[in-house]
Short mmCIF file of N, CA and C in Angstrom, two decimals:
data_model
loop_
_atom_site.label_atom_id
_atom_site.label_comp_id
_atom_site.label_asym_id
_atom_site.label_seq_id
_atom_site.Cartn_x
_atom_site.Cartn_y
_atom_site.Cartn_z
N LYS A 300 19.14 21.07 8.77
CA LYS A 300 17.80 21.06 8.19
C LYS A 300 17.77 20.16 6.95
N GLN A 301 18.77 20.28 6.09
CA GLN A 301 18.79 19.48 4.87
C GLN A 301 18.91 18.00 5.20
N TRP A 302 19.75 17.68 6.18
CA TRP A 302 19.89 16.28 6.59
C TRP A 302 18.54 15.74 7.05
N TYR A 303 17.82 16.55 7.85
CA TYR A 303 16.52 16.13 8.36
C TYR A 303 15.54 15.88 7.21
N GLN A 304 15.52 16.77 6.22
CA GLN A 304 14.62 16.60 5.08
C GLN A 304 14.95 15.33 4.32
N ARG A 305 16.26 15.07 4.10
CA ARG A 305 16.64 13.83 3.40
C ARG A 305 16.22 12.61 4.22
N ARG A 306 16.39 12.67 5.53
CA ARG A 306 16.03 11.55 6.40
C ARG A 306 14.53 11.30 6.35
N VAL A 307 13.73 12.38 6.35
CA VAL A 307 12.26 12.24 6.30
C VAL A 307 11.86 11.59 4.99
N ARG A 308 12.50 11.99 3.89
CA ARG A 308 12.15 11.39 2.59
C ARG A 308 12.54 9.92 2.59
N GLY A 309 13.72 9.59 3.15
CA GLY A 309 14.12 8.18 3.25
C GLY A 309 13.15 7.41 4.13
N ASP A 310 12.68 8.03 5.22
CA ASP A 310 11.71 7.39 6.10
C ASP A 310 10.40 7.15 5.38
N LEU A 311 9.98 8.07 4.51
CA LEU A 311 8.74 7.88 3.74
C LEU A 311 8.85 6.64 2.86
N ILE A 312 9.98 6.49 2.22
CA ILE A 312 10.16 5.31 1.35
C ILE A 312 10.15 4.04 2.21
N ASP A 313 10.81 4.08 3.38
CA ASP A 313 10.79 2.92 4.28
C ASP A 313 9.37 2.64 4.76
N GLN A 314 8.61 3.69 5.04
CA GLN A 314 7.24 3.53 5.50
C GLN A 314 6.37 2.90 4.41
N ILE A 315 6.60 3.31 3.18
CA ILE A 315 5.85 2.71 2.06
C ILE A 315 6.16 1.22 2.00
N GLU A 316 7.43 0.88 2.17
CA GLU A 316 7.82 -0.53 2.11
C GLU A 316 7.15 -1.32 3.23
N VAL A 317 7.08 -0.75 4.44
CA VAL A 317 6.42 -1.42 5.57
C VAL A 317 4.93 -1.59 5.27
N GLU A 318 4.30 -0.55 4.71
CA GLU A 318 2.89 -0.63 4.39
C GLU A 318 2.61 -1.72 3.35
N SER A 319 3.58 -1.96 2.48
CA SER A 319 3.38 -2.95 1.42
C SER A 319 3.22 -4.35 1.99
N HIS A 320 3.71 -4.59 3.21
CA HIS A 320 3.60 -5.91 3.80
C HIS A 320 2.16 -6.28 4.12
N SER A 321 1.29 -5.27 4.26
CA SER A 321 -0.11 -5.58 4.54
C SER A 321 -0.88 -5.92 3.27
N ALA A 322 -0.31 -5.62 2.11
CA ALA A 322 -0.96 -5.96 0.84
C ALA A 322 -0.66 -7.42 0.52
N GLY A 323 -1.34 -7.96 -0.43
CA GLY A 323 -1.14 -9.36 -0.75
C GLY A 323 -0.88 -9.60 -2.22
N GLY A 324 -0.19 -10.67 -2.52
CA GLY A 324 -0.02 -11.18 -3.86
C GLY A 324 0.61 -10.22 -4.84
N GLU A 325 -0.04 -10.09 -5.99
CA GLU A 325 0.46 -9.28 -7.10
C GLU A 325 0.58 -7.82 -6.71
N GLN A 326 -0.37 -7.35 -5.92
CA GLN A 326 -0.34 -5.95 -5.50
C GLN A 326 0.90 -5.68 -4.66
N ARG A 327 1.27 -6.60 -3.79
CA ARG A 327 2.46 -6.44 -2.96
C ARG A 327 3.72 -6.40 -3.82
N ARG A 328 3.80 -7.31 -4.81
CA ARG A 328 4.97 -7.31 -5.70
C ARG A 328 5.08 -5.99 -6.45
N GLN A 329 3.96 -5.47 -6.89
CA GLN A 329 3.97 -4.21 -7.61
C GLN A 329 4.41 -3.07 -6.70
N ILE A 330 3.92 -3.06 -5.48
CA ILE A 330 4.28 -2.00 -4.54
C ILE A 330 5.77 -2.09 -4.20
N VAL A 331 6.26 -3.30 -3.96
CA VAL A 331 7.69 -3.48 -3.64
C VAL A 331 8.54 -3.02 -4.82
N SER A 332 8.10 -3.34 -6.04
CA SER A 332 8.83 -2.88 -7.23
C SER A 332 8.84 -1.35 -7.30
N ASN A 333 7.68 -0.74 -7.05
CA ASN A 333 7.61 0.72 -7.06
C ASN A 333 8.51 1.32 -5.98
N VAL A 334 8.49 0.71 -4.79
CA VAL A 334 9.32 1.21 -3.69
C VAL A 334 10.79 1.13 -4.08
N ASN A 335 11.20 0.02 -4.70
CA ASN A 335 12.59 -0.10 -5.12
C ASN A 335 12.94 0.96 -6.16
N ASN A 336 12.04 1.21 -7.08
CA ASN A 336 12.26 2.27 -8.08
C ASN A 336 12.36 3.64 -7.40
N TYR A 337 11.45 3.89 -6.44
CA TYR A 337 11.50 5.17 -5.73
C TYR A 337 12.82 5.32 -4.97
N ARG A 338 13.22 4.23 -4.34
CA ARG A 338 14.48 4.29 -3.57
C ARG A 338 15.66 4.59 -4.51
N ARG A 339 15.70 3.91 -5.67
CA ARG A 339 16.78 4.17 -6.63
C ARG A 339 16.72 5.62 -7.10
N ASP A 340 15.51 6.09 -7.45
CA ASP A 340 15.36 7.48 -7.90
C ASP A 340 15.82 8.44 -6.80
N TYR A 341 15.40 8.17 -5.58
CA TYR A 341 15.77 9.04 -4.47
C TYR A 341 17.28 9.07 -4.30
N GLU A 342 17.92 7.89 -4.32
CA GLU A 342 19.37 7.85 -4.18
C GLU A 342 20.07 8.56 -5.33
N THR A 343 19.54 8.41 -6.54
CA THR A 343 20.11 9.11 -7.70
C THR A 343 20.00 10.62 -7.50
N HIS A 344 18.84 11.06 -7.03
CA HIS A 344 18.65 12.49 -6.81
C HIS A 344 19.59 13.01 -5.72
N VAL A 345 19.77 12.23 -4.68
CA VAL A 345 20.68 12.65 -3.61
C VAL A 345 22.11 12.73 -4.14
N LYS A 346 22.51 11.73 -4.96
CA LYS A 346 23.85 11.77 -5.55
C LYS A 346 24.02 12.99 -6.45
N ASN A 347 23.00 13.26 -7.27
CA ASN A 347 23.06 14.42 -8.15
C ASN A 347 23.16 15.71 -7.33
N LEU A 348 22.42 15.76 -6.24
CA LEU A 348 22.47 16.93 -5.37
C LEU A 348 23.86 17.09 -4.77
N ARG A 349 24.46 16.00 -4.34
CA ARG A 349 25.82 16.05 -3.79
C ARG A 349 26.81 16.51 -4.85
N LYS A 350 26.66 15.95 -6.07
CA LYS A 350 27.55 16.36 -7.16
C LYS A 350 27.40 17.86 -7.44
N ALA A 351 26.15 18.32 -7.45
CA ALA A 351 25.90 19.74 -7.71
C ALA A 351 26.53 20.59 -6.61
N ARG A 352 26.44 20.15 -5.38
CA ARG A 352 27.04 20.90 -4.27
C ARG A 352 28.56 20.92 -4.40
N LEU A 353 29.15 19.77 -4.77
CA LEU A 353 30.60 19.73 -4.96
C LEU A 353 31.01 20.65 -6.11
N THR A 354 30.26 20.59 -7.19
CA THR A 354 30.54 21.46 -8.33
C THR A 354 30.43 22.92 -7.91
N TYR A 355 29.42 23.20 -7.16
CA TYR A 355 29.22 24.57 -6.67
C TYR A 355 30.41 25.00 -5.81
N ALA A 356 30.84 24.13 -4.90
CA ALA A 356 31.99 24.45 -4.04
C ALA A 356 33.24 24.64 -4.88
N GLU A 357 33.43 23.77 -5.86
CA GLU A 357 34.59 23.91 -6.75
C GLU A 357 34.52 25.22 -7.53
N ASP A 358 33.31 25.54 -7.98
CA ASP A 358 33.12 26.79 -8.73
C ASP A 358 33.43 28.00 -7.85
N VAL A 359 32.98 27.96 -6.63
CA VAL A 359 33.25 29.07 -5.72
C VAL A 359 34.75 29.20 -5.48
N GLU A 360 35.42 28.07 -5.26
CA GLU A 360 36.87 28.10 -5.05
C GLU A 360 37.58 28.62 -6.30
N GLN A 361 37.13 28.17 -7.45
CA GLN A 361 37.72 28.63 -8.71
C GLN A 361 37.51 30.14 -8.87
N GLN A 362 36.34 30.59 -8.51
CA GLN A 362 36.05 32.01 -8.60
C GLN A 362 36.98 32.83 -7.71
N ARG A 363 37.22 32.34 -6.52
CA ARG A 363 38.11 33.04 -5.60
C ARG A 363 39.51 33.19 -6.18
N SER A 364 40.00 32.05 -6.72
CA SER A 364 41.35 32.11 -7.28
C SER A 364 41.40 32.97 -8.53
N ASP A 365 40.34 32.93 -9.32
CA ASP A 365 40.31 33.73 -10.54
C ASP A 365 40.24 35.22 -10.23
N LEU A 366 39.50 35.55 -9.18
CA LEU A 366 39.38 36.96 -8.81
C LEU A 366 40.75 37.55 -8.46
N LEU A 367 41.61 36.70 -7.95
CA LEU A 367 42.94 37.17 -7.59
C LEU A 367 43.84 37.30 -8.81
N GLY A 368 43.45 36.69 -9.93
CA GLY A 368 44.27 36.69 -11.14
C GLY A 368 44.09 37.96 -11.97
N ASN A 369 44.80 37.98 -13.12
CA ASN A 369 44.79 39.14 -14.01
C ASN A 369 43.53 39.22 -14.85
N GLU A 370 42.94 38.11 -15.18
CA GLU A 370 41.78 38.11 -16.08
C GLU A 370 40.50 38.20 -15.28
N HIS A 371 40.39 39.22 -14.53
CA HIS A 371 39.28 39.42 -13.61
C HIS A 371 37.92 39.43 -14.32
N LYS A 372 37.81 40.14 -15.39
CA LYS A 372 36.53 40.28 -16.08
C LYS A 372 36.08 38.95 -16.69
N ASN A 373 36.99 38.25 -17.37
CA ASN A 373 36.64 36.97 -17.99
C ASN A 373 36.26 35.92 -16.95
N THR A 374 36.98 35.91 -15.87
CA THR A 374 36.67 34.92 -14.83
C THR A 374 35.34 35.22 -14.17
N MET A 375 34.99 36.50 -14.05
CA MET A 375 33.69 36.84 -13.46
C MET A 375 32.56 36.30 -14.33
N VAL A 376 32.67 36.45 -15.65
CA VAL A 376 31.65 35.95 -16.56
C VAL A 376 31.60 34.42 -16.48
N SER A 377 32.76 33.81 -16.50
CA SER A 377 32.83 32.34 -16.42
C SER A 377 32.25 31.83 -15.10
N ASN A 378 32.60 32.50 -14.04
CA ASN A 378 32.09 32.09 -12.72
C ASN A 378 30.59 32.28 -12.63
N SER A 379 30.09 33.33 -13.19
CA SER A 379 28.64 33.56 -13.18
C SER A 379 27.93 32.44 -13.92
N GLU A 380 28.49 32.05 -15.05
CA GLU A 380 27.89 30.96 -15.81
C GLU A 380 27.93 29.66 -15.02
N ARG A 381 29.04 29.39 -14.37
CA ARG A 381 29.14 28.17 -13.55
C ARG A 381 28.15 28.20 -12.40
N LEU A 382 28.05 29.36 -11.78
CA LEU A 382 27.09 29.49 -10.68
C LEU A 382 25.66 29.25 -11.16
N GLU A 383 25.35 29.77 -12.33
CA GLU A 383 24.01 29.55 -12.88
C GLU A 383 23.78 28.07 -13.16
N ARG A 384 24.77 27.41 -13.73
CA ARG A 384 24.65 25.96 -14.00
C ARG A 384 24.47 25.20 -12.70
N SER A 385 25.28 25.55 -11.72
CA SER A 385 25.18 24.87 -10.43
C SER A 385 23.83 25.11 -9.78
N SER A 386 23.36 26.34 -9.87
CA SER A 386 22.04 26.66 -9.30
C SER A 386 20.95 25.86 -10.00
N ARG A 387 21.04 25.75 -11.32
CA ARG A 387 20.04 24.97 -12.06
C ARG A 387 20.09 23.50 -11.65
N ARG A 388 21.32 22.98 -11.48
CA ARG A 388 21.45 21.58 -11.05
C ARG A 388 20.84 21.38 -9.67
N LEU A 389 21.13 22.32 -8.78
CA LEU A 389 20.55 22.23 -7.44
C LEU A 389 19.03 22.30 -7.48
N GLU A 390 18.51 23.20 -8.28
CA GLU A 390 17.05 23.33 -8.40
C GLU A 390 16.45 22.06 -9.00
N ASP A 391 17.11 21.50 -10.03
CA ASP A 391 16.62 20.26 -10.63
C ASP A 391 16.64 19.12 -9.63
N GLY A 392 17.73 19.03 -8.87
CA GLY A 392 17.81 17.97 -7.86
C GLY A 392 16.74 18.14 -6.80
N TYR A 393 16.54 19.36 -6.36
CA TYR A 393 15.51 19.63 -5.36
C TYR A 393 14.12 19.30 -5.91
N ARG A 394 13.85 19.70 -7.15
CA ARG A 394 12.56 19.41 -7.77
C ARG A 394 12.32 17.91 -7.87
N MET A 395 13.37 17.17 -8.28
CA MET A 395 13.22 15.71 -8.40
C MET A 395 12.97 15.08 -7.03
N ALA A 396 13.68 15.59 -6.01
CA ALA A 396 13.46 15.06 -4.66
C ALA A 396 12.03 15.33 -4.20
N MET A 397 11.52 16.50 -4.50
CA MET A 397 10.14 16.82 -4.12
C MET A 397 9.14 15.96 -4.88
N GLU A 398 9.41 15.70 -6.16
CA GLU A 398 8.53 14.83 -6.94
C GLU A 398 8.53 13.42 -6.37
N THR A 399 9.70 12.95 -5.98
CA THR A 399 9.80 11.62 -5.38
C THR A 399 9.02 11.56 -4.08
N GLU A 400 9.13 12.61 -3.29
CA GLU A 400 8.38 12.66 -2.04
C GLU A 400 6.88 12.65 -2.31
N GLU A 401 6.44 13.39 -3.32
CA GLU A 401 5.03 13.43 -3.66
C GLU A 401 4.53 12.06 -4.12
N ILE A 402 5.34 11.40 -4.93
CA ILE A 402 4.97 10.05 -5.38
C ILE A 402 4.85 9.11 -4.19
N GLY A 403 5.81 9.21 -3.28
CA GLY A 403 5.76 8.38 -2.07
C GLY A 403 4.51 8.64 -1.26
N GLN A 404 4.13 9.90 -1.13
CA GLN A 404 2.93 10.25 -0.39
C GLN A 404 1.69 9.67 -1.08
N ASN A 405 1.66 9.73 -2.41
CA ASN A 405 0.53 9.16 -3.15
C ASN A 405 0.45 7.66 -2.94
N VAL A 406 1.59 6.99 -2.94
CA VAL A 406 1.60 5.54 -2.71
C VAL A 406 1.08 5.23 -1.30
N LEU A 407 1.51 6.02 -0.31
CA LEU A 407 1.01 5.81 1.05
C LEU A 407 -0.51 6.00 1.11
N ASN A 408 -1.02 7.02 0.43
CA ASN A 408 -2.46 7.24 0.40
C ASN A 408 -3.18 6.06 -0.25
N ASN A 409 -2.62 5.56 -1.36
CA ASN A 409 -3.23 4.40 -2.03
C ASN A 409 -3.22 3.18 -1.11
N LEU A 410 -2.13 2.98 -0.39
CA LEU A 410 -2.05 1.85 0.53
C LEU A 410 -3.08 1.98 1.65
N ALA A 411 -3.28 3.20 2.14
CA ALA A 411 -4.28 3.41 3.19
C ALA A 411 -5.68 3.09 2.66
N GLN A 412 -5.97 3.51 1.43
CA GLN A 412 -7.28 3.20 0.84
C GLN A 412 -7.44 1.70 0.65
N ASP A 413 -6.38 1.04 0.20
CA ASP A 413 -6.44 -0.42 0.01
C ASP A 413 -6.67 -1.12 1.35
N ARG A 414 -6.03 -0.61 2.41
CA ARG A 414 -6.22 -1.21 3.74
C ARG A 414 -7.67 -1.08 4.16
N GLU A 415 -8.28 0.10 3.91
CA GLU A 415 -9.69 0.29 4.25
C GLU A 415 -10.57 -0.68 3.47
N LYS A 416 -10.28 -0.88 2.19
CA LYS A 416 -11.06 -1.82 1.38
C LYS A 416 -10.93 -3.24 1.91
N ILE A 417 -9.71 -3.62 2.28
CA ILE A 417 -9.48 -4.98 2.80
C ILE A 417 -10.22 -5.17 4.11
N ASN A 418 -10.17 -4.16 5.00
CA ASN A 418 -10.88 -4.27 6.27
C ASN A 418 -12.39 -4.34 6.05
N SER A 419 -12.89 -3.57 5.11
CA SER A 419 -14.31 -3.60 4.79
C SER A 419 -14.71 -4.99 4.28
N ALA A 420 -13.89 -5.53 3.38
CA ALA A 420 -14.18 -6.87 2.85
C ALA A 420 -14.12 -7.91 3.96
N ARG A 421 -13.17 -7.75 4.87
CA ARG A 421 -13.05 -8.69 6.00
C ARG A 421 -14.29 -8.64 6.87
N ASN A 422 -14.80 -7.42 7.12
CA ASN A 422 -16.02 -7.28 7.92
C ASN A 422 -17.22 -7.91 7.22
N ARG A 423 -17.32 -7.67 5.90
CA ARG A 423 -18.42 -8.28 5.14
C ARG A 423 -18.32 -9.80 5.17
N LEU A 424 -17.11 -10.33 5.08
CA LEU A 424 -16.91 -11.77 5.13
C LEU A 424 -17.35 -12.32 6.48
N GLY A 425 -17.05 -11.59 7.56
CA GLY A 425 -17.50 -12.02 8.89
C GLY A 425 -19.01 -12.04 8.97
N ASN A 426 -19.67 -11.04 8.39
CA ASN A 426 -21.14 -11.00 8.38
C ASN A 426 -21.71 -12.16 7.58
N VAL A 427 -21.11 -12.46 6.44
CA VAL A 427 -21.57 -13.58 5.61
C VAL A 427 -21.39 -14.89 6.38
N ASP A 428 -20.26 -15.04 7.06
CA ASP A 428 -20.01 -16.26 7.83
C ASP A 428 -21.06 -16.42 8.93
N SER A 429 -21.39 -15.33 9.60
CA SER A 429 -22.41 -15.36 10.63
C SER A 429 -23.77 -15.75 10.04
N SER A 430 -24.10 -15.18 8.89
CA SER A 430 -25.38 -15.50 8.24
C SER A 430 -25.42 -16.96 7.80
N LEU A 431 -24.29 -17.47 7.30
CA LEU A 431 -24.24 -18.87 6.88
C LEU A 431 -24.41 -19.81 8.07
N SER A 432 -23.82 -19.46 9.19
CA SER A 432 -23.97 -20.29 10.39
C SER A 432 -25.42 -20.33 10.84
N GLN A 433 -26.05 -19.17 10.83
CA GLN A 433 -27.46 -19.09 11.22
C GLN A 433 -28.33 -19.88 10.25
N SER A 434 -28.04 -19.79 8.96
CA SER A 434 -28.81 -20.53 7.96
C SER A 434 -28.61 -22.03 8.13
N SER A 435 -27.40 -22.44 8.45
CA SER A 435 -27.11 -23.86 8.65
C SER A 435 -27.91 -24.39 9.84
N ARG A 436 -27.95 -23.62 10.93
CA ARG A 436 -28.75 -24.06 12.10
C ARG A 436 -30.23 -24.17 11.74
N LEU A 437 -30.73 -23.21 10.97
CA LEU A 437 -32.14 -23.22 10.57
C LEU A 437 -32.44 -24.44 9.70
N LEU A 438 -31.56 -24.75 8.74
CA LEU A 438 -31.76 -25.92 7.88
C LEU A 438 -31.71 -27.22 8.69
N ASN A 439 -30.80 -27.30 9.66
CA ASN A 439 -30.73 -28.50 10.51
C ASN A 439 -32.02 -28.67 11.31
N ASN A 440 -32.57 -27.59 11.84
CA ASN A 440 -33.84 -27.67 12.57
C ASN A 440 -34.97 -28.12 11.65
N MET A 441 -35.00 -27.56 10.43
CA MET A 441 -36.04 -27.95 9.48
C MET A 441 -35.91 -29.44 9.12
N TYR A 442 -34.68 -29.90 8.92
CA TYR A 442 -34.46 -31.30 8.58
C TYR A 442 -34.92 -32.19 9.73
N ARG A 443 -34.61 -31.79 10.96
CA ARG A 443 -35.03 -32.56 12.13
C ARG A 443 -36.56 -32.63 12.19
N ARG A 444 -37.24 -31.54 11.90
CA ARG A 444 -38.72 -31.53 11.92
C ARG A 444 -39.29 -32.41 10.82
N VAL A 445 -38.65 -32.42 9.64
CA VAL A 445 -39.11 -33.29 8.56
C VAL A 445 -39.03 -34.75 9.00
N ILE A 446 -37.90 -35.11 9.62
CA ILE A 446 -37.73 -36.50 10.11
C ILE A 446 -38.79 -36.80 11.16
N GLN A 447 -39.02 -35.86 12.08
CA GLN A 447 -40.03 -36.07 13.12
C GLN A 447 -41.42 -36.25 12.48
N ASN A 448 -41.74 -35.44 11.48
CA ASN A 448 -43.04 -35.55 10.80
C ASN A 448 -43.17 -36.89 10.08
N LYS A 449 -42.11 -37.38 9.46
CA LYS A 449 -42.17 -38.67 8.76
C LYS A 449 -42.40 -39.79 9.77
N VAL A 450 -41.67 -39.73 10.90
CA VAL A 450 -41.83 -40.76 11.93
C VAL A 450 -43.26 -40.72 12.47
N LEU A 451 -43.77 -39.50 12.71
CA LEU A 451 -45.13 -39.34 13.22
C LEU A 451 -46.14 -39.88 12.20
N MET A 452 -45.97 -39.56 10.92
CA MET A 452 -46.87 -40.05 9.88
C MET A 452 -46.81 -41.59 9.79
N PHE A 453 -45.58 -42.13 9.88
CA PHE A 453 -45.44 -43.58 9.85
C PHE A 453 -46.16 -44.21 11.04
N GLY A 454 -45.99 -43.58 12.21
CA GLY A 454 -46.66 -44.09 13.42
C GLY A 454 -48.17 -44.04 13.29
N VAL A 455 -48.70 -42.90 12.76
CA VAL A 455 -50.14 -42.75 12.57
C VAL A 455 -50.63 -43.79 11.57
N GLY A 456 -49.85 -44.00 10.50
CA GLY A 456 -50.23 -44.99 9.48
C GLY A 456 -50.29 -46.39 10.09
N VAL A 457 -49.29 -46.72 10.93
CA VAL A 457 -49.27 -48.04 11.57
C VAL A 457 -50.49 -48.18 12.49
N VAL A 458 -50.79 -47.12 13.25
CA VAL A 458 -51.93 -47.18 14.17
C VAL A 458 -53.22 -47.37 13.38
N ILE A 459 -53.37 -46.64 12.26
CA ILE A 459 -54.58 -46.76 11.43
C ILE A 459 -54.69 -48.19 10.88
N ILE A 460 -53.58 -48.74 10.40
CA ILE A 460 -53.59 -50.10 9.85
C ILE A 460 -53.95 -51.09 10.95
N VAL A 461 -53.38 -50.90 12.13
CA VAL A 461 -53.69 -51.81 13.25
C VAL A 461 -55.17 -51.71 13.59
N ILE A 462 -55.73 -50.49 13.60
CA ILE A 462 -57.16 -50.32 13.93
C ILE A 462 -58.01 -51.00 12.86
N ILE A 463 -57.62 -50.82 11.57
CA ILE A 463 -58.38 -51.44 10.48
C ILE A 463 -58.30 -52.96 10.60
N VAL A 464 -57.10 -53.48 10.87
CA VAL A 464 -56.94 -54.93 11.00
C VAL A 464 -57.78 -55.43 12.19
N LEU A 465 -57.76 -54.71 13.29
CA LEU A 465 -58.53 -55.13 14.47
C LEU A 465 -60.04 -55.05 14.18
N ALA A 466 -60.46 -54.01 13.44
CA ALA A 466 -61.86 -53.85 13.11
C ALA A 466 -62.29 -54.98 12.18
N LEU A 467 -61.47 -55.33 11.20
CA LEU A 467 -61.80 -56.42 10.31
C LEU A 467 -61.80 -57.76 11.06
N TYR A 468 -60.85 -57.92 11.94
CA TYR A 468 -60.77 -59.13 12.72
C TYR A 468 -62.01 -59.24 13.62
N GLY A 469 -62.44 -58.09 14.19
CA GLY A 469 -63.63 -58.08 15.05
C GLY A 469 -64.89 -58.34 14.24
N MET A 470 -64.95 -57.91 13.01
CA MET A 470 -66.12 -58.10 12.17
C MET A 470 -66.19 -59.56 11.69
N LEU A 471 -65.09 -60.16 11.46
CA LEU A 471 -65.04 -61.51 10.95
C LEU A 471 -65.23 -62.54 12.08
N LYS A 472 -65.10 -62.22 13.19
CA LYS A 472 -65.19 -63.13 14.30
C LYS A 472 -66.57 -63.27 14.77
#
């Protein structure tokens, strides 16, 4: 069970690192830095837990040998104190491991929120791109109509001038 819990916590840190690949730039560097810190903290806590377990095992062995000795009462007090110290170390190590796991979970939640924001921004960008394309087509149509109107006006002007010239020519003749 303990091995499984340690593996799950290690997997959480690995998962945070994988999630960081979807972030970009400065945010990714910050997440990778945090992941490295979490990994170091986690490994330190695991080492402390191992040391506490070894100390506990040594204390238990010492207690056994002391119980067989002449100073039974003194060794019992000493062993009780060692057991209390070992228990405190184990509890501290466990608490630190749980805090690390909680921090990792918070980072995963933040990454999920950031992913949602990025996807939302991507969707908005797609909508803006679509609107810009539609606006570009509308402006091109308007420009084409302006050119057509200018050509038509020029043609009408030429026809009017030709009619005036013909009318003047007909009047003068």
